[in-house]
Short mmCIF file of C-alpha atoms in Angstrom, two decimals:
data_model
loop_
_atom_site.label_atom_id
_atom_site.label_comp_id
_atom_site.label_asym_id
_atom_site.label_seq_id
_atom_site.Cartn_x
_atom_site.Cartn_y
_atom_site.Cartn_z
CA GLN A 261 16.88 4.95 -11.37
CA LEU A 262 13.73 5.61 -9.32
CA GLN A 263 11.64 8.23 -10.74
CA LEU A 264 8.04 9.56 -11.46
CA VAL A 265 7.22 11.18 -14.74
CA GLU A 266 4.02 13.07 -15.09
CA SER A 267 2.37 13.87 -18.48
CA GLY A 268 -0.95 15.09 -19.87
CA GLY A 269 -0.70 18.73 -19.06
CA GLY A 270 -1.43 21.57 -21.46
CA LEU A 271 -3.70 24.40 -22.38
CA VAL A 272 -7.34 24.00 -21.92
CA GLN A 273 -10.40 26.38 -22.01
CA PRO A 274 -12.48 26.89 -18.77
CA GLY A 275 -14.94 24.09 -18.52
CA GLY A 276 -12.67 21.62 -20.34
CA SER A 277 -10.96 18.48 -19.03
CA LEU A 278 -7.58 17.03 -18.93
CA ARG A 279 -6.18 13.65 -17.66
CA LEU A 280 -2.73 13.73 -16.09
CA SER A 281 -0.76 10.57 -15.89
CA CYS A 282 2.04 9.67 -13.53
CA ALA A 283 4.35 6.80 -14.55
CA ALA A 284 6.65 5.14 -12.03
CA SER A 285 9.88 3.55 -13.06
CA GLY A 286 12.57 1.85 -11.07
CA PHE A 287 10.22 0.77 -8.39
CA THR A 288 6.77 -0.55 -8.06
CA LEU A 289 3.85 1.67 -6.88
CA HIS A 290 2.58 -1.18 -4.69
CA TYR A 291 2.68 -0.23 -1.05
CA TYR A 292 2.94 3.47 -2.13
CA ALA A 293 0.21 5.97 -1.58
CA VAL A 294 0.10 8.57 -4.45
CA SER A 295 -0.71 12.18 -4.11
CA TRP A 296 -1.09 15.01 -6.48
CA PHE A 297 0.07 18.44 -5.66
CA ARG A 298 -0.05 21.77 -7.72
CA GLN A 299 1.62 24.94 -7.55
CA ALA A 300 -0.10 28.09 -9.01
CA PRO A 301 2.10 31.08 -10.14
CA GLY A 302 3.13 33.01 -7.11
CA LYS A 303 1.63 30.65 -4.59
CA GLU A 304 2.73 27.73 -2.46
CA ARG A 305 2.56 24.28 -3.46
CA GLU A 306 -0.60 22.58 -2.25
CA GLY A 307 -1.85 19.02 -2.03
CA VAL A 308 -4.92 18.27 -4.20
CA SER A 309 -5.67 14.74 -3.85
CA CYS A 310 -4.31 11.36 -2.61
CA ILE A 311 -5.11 7.66 -3.13
CA SER A 312 -4.15 4.73 -0.96
CA TYR A 313 -2.11 1.89 -2.44
CA SER A 314 -5.20 -0.34 -2.45
CA GLY A 315 -7.13 2.22 -4.43
CA ARG A 316 -10.00 2.14 -1.98
CA THR A 317 -9.42 5.41 -0.24
CA ALA A 318 -9.36 8.66 -2.15
CA LYS A 319 -9.34 12.16 -0.78
CA TYR A 320 -9.66 15.60 -2.37
CA GLU A 321 -8.98 19.12 -1.41
CA ASP A 322 -12.26 20.98 -1.20
CA SER A 323 -11.85 23.27 -4.23
CA VAL A 324 -11.50 20.15 -6.47
CA LYS A 325 -14.18 17.88 -4.97
CA GLY A 326 -16.69 16.71 -7.51
CA ARG A 327 -14.43 17.83 -10.39
CA PHE A 328 -11.22 15.73 -10.04
CA THR A 329 -10.91 12.08 -9.76
CA ILE A 330 -7.72 10.30 -8.73
CA SER A 331 -7.08 6.71 -9.78
CA ARG A 332 -4.41 4.20 -10.18
CA ASP A 333 -3.31 1.01 -12.04
CA ASN A 334 -0.87 -0.91 -9.87
CA ASN A 335 -0.41 -3.53 -12.58
CA ASN A 336 1.02 -0.91 -15.04
CA ASN A 337 2.67 1.22 -12.31
CA MET A 338 0.46 4.32 -13.14
CA ALA A 339 -1.55 6.79 -11.40
CA TYR A 340 -4.07 9.32 -12.97
CA LEU A 341 -5.75 12.50 -12.16
CA GLN A 342 -8.90 13.24 -14.19
CA MET A 343 -9.80 16.85 -14.17
CA ASN A 344 -13.09 18.05 -15.33
CA SER A 345 -15.04 21.36 -15.28
CA LEU A 346 -11.52 23.21 -15.08
CA ILE A 347 -11.40 26.71 -13.95
CA PRO A 348 -8.67 29.43 -14.35
CA GLU A 349 -7.77 28.81 -10.65
CA ASP A 350 -6.62 25.23 -11.53
CA THR A 351 -3.73 26.73 -13.43
CA GLY A 352 -0.42 25.56 -12.28
CA VAL A 353 2.24 22.98 -12.41
CA TYR A 354 0.99 19.53 -11.18
CA TYR A 355 3.27 17.07 -9.42
CA CYS A 356 2.74 13.39 -8.36
CA VAL A 357 4.35 11.97 -5.34
CA ALA A 358 4.63 8.38 -4.27
CA ASP A 359 5.13 7.83 -0.42
CA PHE A 360 5.68 4.38 1.08
CA ASP A 361 2.79 3.43 3.22
CA PRO A 362 2.07 -0.27 4.01
CA LEU A 363 -1.52 0.55 5.11
CA PRO A 364 -3.67 -0.53 2.16
CA ASP A 365 -6.37 2.01 2.86
CA MET A 366 -4.42 4.95 4.11
CA CYS A 367 -3.60 8.26 2.40
CA THR A 368 -3.34 11.78 3.71
CA ILE A 369 -3.21 15.08 1.78
CA GLN A 370 -0.19 16.69 3.46
CA ARG A 371 1.40 20.00 3.43
CA ALA A 372 4.06 20.11 0.67
CA GLU A 373 6.84 20.69 3.06
CA GLY A 374 5.96 17.62 5.07
CA GLN A 375 5.46 15.38 2.14
CA THR A 376 8.02 12.64 1.90
CA GLY A 377 8.61 10.09 -0.89
CA TYR A 378 9.37 10.39 -4.57
CA TRP A 379 8.37 13.53 -6.57
CA GLY A 380 7.94 13.76 -10.29
CA GLN A 381 9.13 16.81 -12.20
CA GLY A 382 5.77 18.29 -12.77
CA THR A 383 3.49 18.93 -15.81
CA ARG A 384 2.03 22.33 -16.45
CA VAL A 385 -1.71 23.00 -16.78
CA THR A 386 -3.08 26.21 -18.07
CA VAL A 387 -6.73 27.02 -18.01
CA SER A 388 -7.48 30.01 -20.03
CA SER A 389 -9.83 31.29 -22.88
#
């Protein structure tokens, strides 16, 4: 069974940090770009970050630049999102997506409705005091 499973979400105070993990099973993440999306309460799902399958290219949505870091470990079929200096606006359900892309240094933060590939079930992040 092909699936992605996110973990690492939870409740954190403003200014705190969380590290989200994305575990792939049933397929190898090699040749897949990985993206993270989030959906805040009452809002549309939005792309936050992406990383190419080589790991050499990483992109971020403006509101998380300098605070979030995406990474991957192809040997262990994992991807991560390190989130620092969290603010209440970061609250939401975070999803990882793996999309086949044979170009080693290519990734694009897409609109959710246009994002193809395998989606995880999401992990909830709440930033609140």
